[in-house]
Amino acid sequence: MSAAVKICGLTRAEDAAAAAAAGARFGGLVFFPRSPRHLDVPRAAALARTMPEELARVGLFVNPTDEALDAVLAEVPLDIVQLHGGETPARVAEVRARTGLPVMKAVGIAAPADLDRLWDYGLVADLLLVDAKPAPGAALPGGNGLAFDWRLLVGRRFLKPWMLAGGLTPDNVAEAIRLTGAPAVDVSSGVESAPGVKDADLIRAFARAAGADAAAEAGAGSP
């Protein structure tokens, strides 16, 4: 079983190139100043314009104001907006209408009680990112390298396309896909040599374990 791959927290052109070469489908740019992977608008604009066309450019925001969204989108050519904060379903719908772009909403999961939120956000978002719920008081809403109990998702039906995140690495991603049936997976710290610095070998290993490299080769060879 194979899954599409998103490499999040890209900060360098060579890392985006490595992601595309490995068969990744999505590349994430972080617009959250407290993240070690944060990009200011000029750097993000330059990186986005050099990203291989195979990568959908995903901008990660945390509780953004309209002004913050407008400032980024005026300069950075994004394909998808990812909301990774405490945005309500109503706010997700507002962002979708304002930007005219597909919106991916991250939903943190730690216990069965959290699963109902997947339905609520599935009614308004274009894609769902199912992530580990951060601990109370955590500095970051995601990208903490933490996993949750993937068994919570076994047999789960989703209203919209979805992606699994949280503590994924080249060593565990195949098992995560097998357990959950995730059609796509998201990784950031699991393929880094340092915060914000991706490792090309780890990217290749992750994509291989997720089956993305084989799927990309098959697609390249088809008419």
C-alpha positions as CSV (number, residue, x, y, z in Angstrom):
1,M,0.0,0.0,0.0
2,S,1.4,3.4,-0.9
3,A,0.6,6.9,0.3
4,A,1.3,10.4,-1.1
5,V,4.0,12.2,0.8
6,K,4.2,15.8,2.1
7,I,7.5,17.1,3.3
8,C,6.7,20.0,5.6
9,G,9.0,22.8,7.0
10,L,11.0,23.3,3.8
11,T,13.6,26.1,4.2
12,R,16.1,25.3,1.3
13,A,15.8,24.9,-2.4
14,E,17.9,21.7,-2.3
15,D,15.5,20.1,0.2
16,A,12.5,20.9,-2.1
17,A,14.4,19.3,-5.0
18,A,15.2,16.2,-2.9
19,A,11.6,15.9,-1.9
20,A,10.4,16.1,-5.5
21,A,13.1,13.7,-6.7
22,A,12.0,11.2,-4.0
23,G,8.4,11.3,-5.3
24,A,6.8,13.7,-2.7
25,R,3.6,15.4,-3.9
26,F,3.4,18.3,-1.4
27,G,6.0,20.7,0.0
28,G,5.2,22.7,3.1
29,L,6.3,26.3,3.9
30,V,5.8,27.4,7.5
31,F,4.6,30.9,8.4
32,F,4.7,30.7,12.2
33,P,7.4,32.8,13.9
34,R,7.8,30.5,16.9
35,S,8.7,27.5,14.6
36,P,12.4,26.9,13.8
37,R,11.2,26.3,10.3
38,H,9.5,29.7,9.9
39,L,10.1,31.7,6.7
40,D,9.6,35.4,6.3
41,V,7.8,36.5,3.2
42,P,10.8,37.3,1.0
43,R,12.5,33.9,1.7
44,A,9.3,32.0,1.2
45,A,8.5,33.8,-2.0
46,A,12.0,33.0,-3.4
47,L,11.8,29.3,-2.3
48,A,8.2,28.9,-3.6
49,R,9.2,30.1,-7.0
50,T,12.1,27.6,-7.3
51,M,10.1,24.6,-6.0
52,P,9.8,21.8,-8.6
53,E,6.4,21.8,-10.3
54,E,5.8,18.2,-9.0
55,L,5.3,19.7,-5.5
56,A,2.1,21.4,-4.5
57,R,3.1,24.4,-2.4
58,V,1.4,24.3,1.0
59,G,1.5,27.3,3.3
60,L,1.2,26.5,7.0
61,F,-0.5,29.2,9.2
62,V,-1.5,29.2,12.9
63,N,-4.5,31.3,13.7
64,P,-3.7,33.8,10.9
65,T,-5.4,37.2,10.6
66,D,-6.8,38.3,7.3
67,E,-4.0,40.8,7.0
68,A,-1.3,38.1,7.6
69,L,-2.9,35.9,4.9
70,D,-3.1,38.7,2.5
71,A,0.5,39.7,3.1
72,V,1.8,36.2,2.3
73,L,-0.4,35.5,-0.6
74,A,0.4,38.8,-2.3
75,E,4.0,37.6,-2.6
76,V,4.1,33.8,-2.3
77,P,2.5,31.6,-4.9
78,L,0.8,29.0,-2.8
79,D,-1.5,26.1,-4.0
80,I,-3.0,25.2,-0.6
81,V,-3.5,27.0,2.7
82,Q,-2.9,24.8,5.8
83,L,-4.5,26.0,9.1
84,H,-2.7,24.5,12.1
85,G,-4.1,26.4,15.0
86,G,-7.4,26.6,16.9
87,E,-9.4,27.9,13.9
88,T,-13.1,27.1,14.1
89,P,-15.0,25.5,11.3
90,A,-16.5,28.9,10.6
91,R,-13.0,30.5,10.3
92,V,-11.9,27.7,8.0
93,A,-14.8,28.5,5.7
94,E,-13.9,32.2,5.8
95,V,-10.3,31.6,4.9
96,R,-11.3,29.3,2.0
97,A,-13.6,32.1,0.7
98,R,-11.1,34.9,1.2
99,T,-8.1,33.2,-0.4
100,G,-9.9,31.2,-3.1
101,L,-7.5,28.3,-2.4
102,P,-8.1,24.8,-1.1
103,V,-7.8,24.7,2.7
104,M,-6.2,21.9,4.7
105,K,-7.2,21.8,8.4
106,A,-5.0,20.1,11.0
107,V,-6.9,18.3,13.7
108,G,-5.1,17.2,16.8
109,I,-6.0,13.7,18.1
110,A,-5.1,12.3,21.5
111,A,-8.2,10.4,22.6
112,P,-11.5,9.1,21.1
113,A,-13.3,12.3,22.2
114,D,-11.2,14.2,19.6
115,L,-12.4,12.2,16.7
116,D,-15.7,14.1,16.4
117,R,-13.8,17.2,15.3
118,L,-12.8,15.3,12.1
119,W,-16.4,15.4,11.0
120,D,-16.9,19.0,11.9
121,Y,-13.9,20.2,10.0
122,G,-14.6,17.8,7.1
123,L,-17.8,19.7,6.4
124,V,-15.8,22.9,5.5
125,A,-12.2,22.0,4.7
126,D,-10.9,20.6,1.4
127,L,-8.4,18.3,3.1
128,L,-7.8,17.1,6.7
129,L,-4.4,16.7,8.4
130,V,-4.8,14.2,11.3
131,D,-2.0,15.1,13.7
132,A,-0.9,14.3,17.3
133,K,-2.6,16.7,19.7
134,P,0.0,18.8,21.4
135,A,0.3,18.6,25.2
136,P,-1.3,21.5,27.2
137,G,1.1,24.5,27.1
138,A,3.2,23.2,24.2
139,A,5.1,25.9,22.4
140,L,4.2,24.5,19.0
141,P,0.8,23.3,17.7
142,G,2.6,20.7,15.5
143,G,6.0,19.6,14.3
144,N,6.8,18.2,17.8
145,G,7.8,14.7,16.6
146,L,5.0,13.1,18.6
147,A,2.8,10.3,17.5
148,F,-0.7,9.3,18.8
149,D,-2.4,6.0,19.0
150,W,-3.0,5.2,15.3
151,R,-5.5,2.5,16.2
152,L,-8.0,5.3,16.9
153,L,-8.3,5.7,13.1
154,V,-8.8,2.0,12.2
155,G,-12.0,1.7,10.1
156,R,-12.6,5.5,10.3
157,R,-14.5,7.1,7.4
158,F,-13.6,10.6,6.3
159,L,-15.7,13.2,4.5
160,K,-12.6,14.6,2.7
161,P,-9.2,13.5,1.6
162,W,-6.9,13.2,4.5
163,M,-3.3,13.0,5.6
164,L,-1.6,11.4,8.6
165,A,1.0,13.3,10.6
166,G,2.7,13.2,14.0
167,G,6.0,11.5,14.8
168,L,6.3,9.7,11.5
169,T,9.8,8.5,10.4
170,P,11.3,6.3,7.8
171,D,11.1,3.5,10.3
172,N,7.4,3.7,11.3
173,V,5.6,5.2,8.4
174,A,4.9,1.9,6.6
175,E,3.3,0.5,9.8
176,A,1.3,3.7,10.2
177,I,-0.1,3.4,6.7
178,R,-0.9,-0.2,7.2
179,L,-2.8,0.4,10.4
180,T,-4.8,3.5,9.3
181,G,-5.1,3.2,5.6
182,A,-3.8,6.7,5.3
183,P,-3.8,7.9,1.7
184,A,-1.2,10.5,2.4
185,V,1.4,11.2,5.1
186,D,3.1,14.3,6.4
187,V,6.6,14.5,7.8
188,S,8.9,17.3,9.0
189,S,11.3,16.6,11.9
190,G,11.4,12.9,11.0
191,V,13.5,13.6,7.9
192,E,15.8,16.3,9.4
193,S,19.4,16.5,10.4
194,A,18.7,19.7,12.4
195,P,15.5,21.8,12.8
196,G,14.6,23.2,9.4
197,V,17.4,21.3,7.6
198,K,16.2,18.2,5.7
199,D,18.3,15.2,5.0
200,A,18.1,13.9,1.4
201,D,18.8,10.3,2.5
202,L,16.1,10.4,5.1
203,I,13.6,11.9,2.6
204,R,14.4,9.1,0.1
205,A,14.0,6.5,2.9
206,F,10.7,7.9,4.0
207,A,9.3,8.1,0.5
208,R,10.5,4.5,-0.2
209,A,8.8,3.3,3.0
210,A,5.6,5.1,2.2
211,G,5.6,3.7,-1.4
212,A,5.7,7.1,-2.9
213,D,8.9,6.5,-4.9
214,A,7.5,3.5,-6.6
215,A,4.2,5.3,-7.4
216,A,6.2,8.2,-8.8
217,E,8.3,6.0,-11.0
218,A,5.2,4.2,-12.3
219,G,3.5,7.5,-13.1
220,A,6.6,8.7,-14.9
221,G,6.6,5.6,-17.1
222,S,3.0,5.8,-18.1
223,P,1.8,7.4,-21.3
